[in-house]
């Protein structure tokens, strides 16, 4: 089934400070949307809104259905990896995945099958009986990603999934995201423009809570004579 | 809700923290009730568990403050609350799961003191010469009392990110509700409102049960405290949405 996520006039203020200013965008199943911007541009706020973690103005529609009226139902369809990737450090990997799976209504055989699959896909096979506190940052990140899609959601939201990873781990995680995106909507934020360049189909540049560019990556490159994304970004910021 | 409940129980029993808290509970209880000469049951001369039921609320002040202090504040400070809030479960289920797990742990501890009842039963002369109705009602009162305490403790944990502040606030309020208000009532100047304030104290309602009376109003009082602070915790959790 095709899935269409449409965000309409999203706005968010913290006390008197406006962090999102009526922004709209949409994304389809099979696409990877990258959010780029400086610190405080509003990337994480958008991802939190899409994960139904904070109140917001405007609305988000999945196949024309507002998420505001179907919060619990919507969350079943969303996997979220937070920026700092908080985890229960005293849990074993298997135990943690069981916990998240149970919260998402997965039990017994279904749960075991999904656990086996996500452990395999995230390369956690040789660590599956380890305590999370014993893992390196890279492997903890994998556990976070594994838990985000253990329930096979249609929408995967990843807040800077490759932060703090070494180069080889970054490549592996990128490959994983590309594979997952084949039958999902993946929305992620990053500071790294080459990362956006590598894996995204669509990119949104944000600045102070406003969208300064929303474009298909291929079209964007063609329009700017295939110059690097860094240069395009700098050009847009200067303009 | 059951997943949250199960997680909290597992975390408690898997940790050294849980074992230490349980051990201290039984050590203090045991010393006061069976060993220390000033308070032990053998010196009391009557086959009754009155000493136990008088003492145990004070021990629960510490025990419940310890188990509830981190139940939400730790999740908030470590960021794991975000994991829970992003899952397809309601805020109500999160708080209810946490409340029931703490209440279950307290009831489990109370259940482990049943051998005290049997001991008194067999030590009495003639055999079985104890007032079972008083003991049964006291146990019911104690279960309700710890339920109310747990609900308040979770509320403080939902307010503060710092576990120590959450612990101290719970201890203070438990003590105030259990004994502090009674002590204030000793002053003549506020004697007029004495009986009115009394109705809001834990000790007043708990003592009805320990006298062997199952008073519906006391039962309702404890249930109302549980529901009220459950709701307050819920409101606090929703602040994270802002």
Coordinates of C-alpha atoms in Angstrom, one line a residue, chain B residues 1-2 4-6 8-9 67 71 92-107 147 150-151 154 226 230:
Chain B
X1 CA 0.4 -1.4 30.9
X2 CA 1.4 -4.9 31.8
X4 CA 5.6 -1.4 31.9
X5 CA 4.6 -3.3 35.1
X6 CA 6.7 -6.3 34.3
X8 CA 9.6 -2.3 36.6
X9 CA 9.4 -5.5 38.7
X67 CA 11.3 2.8 45.4
X71 CA 10.5 5.7 38.9
X92 CA -2.3 6.6 31.7
X93 CA -0.9 3.1 30.9
X94 CA 2.6 4.3 31.7
X95 CA 1.7 5.8 35.1
X96 CA -0.6 2.9 35.9
X97 CA 2.0 0.3 35.1
X98 CA 4.5 2.1 37.3
X99 CA 2.1 2.7 40.2
X100 CA 0.9 -1.0 40.2
X101 CA 4.5 -2.2 40.1
X102 CA 5.4 -0.1 43.2
X103 CA 2.2 -1.1 45.0
X104 CA 2.8 -4.8 44.1
X105 CA 6.3 -4.6 45.6
X106 CA 5.0 -3.1 48.8
X107 CA 2.2 -5.7 49.0
X147 CA -1.1 2.3 47.9
X150 CA 3.1 5.0 46.4
X151 CA 0.7 7.3 44.4
X154 CA 5.2 8.7 42.0
X226 CA -4.5 7.2 45.1
X230 CA -2.3 9.4 40.0

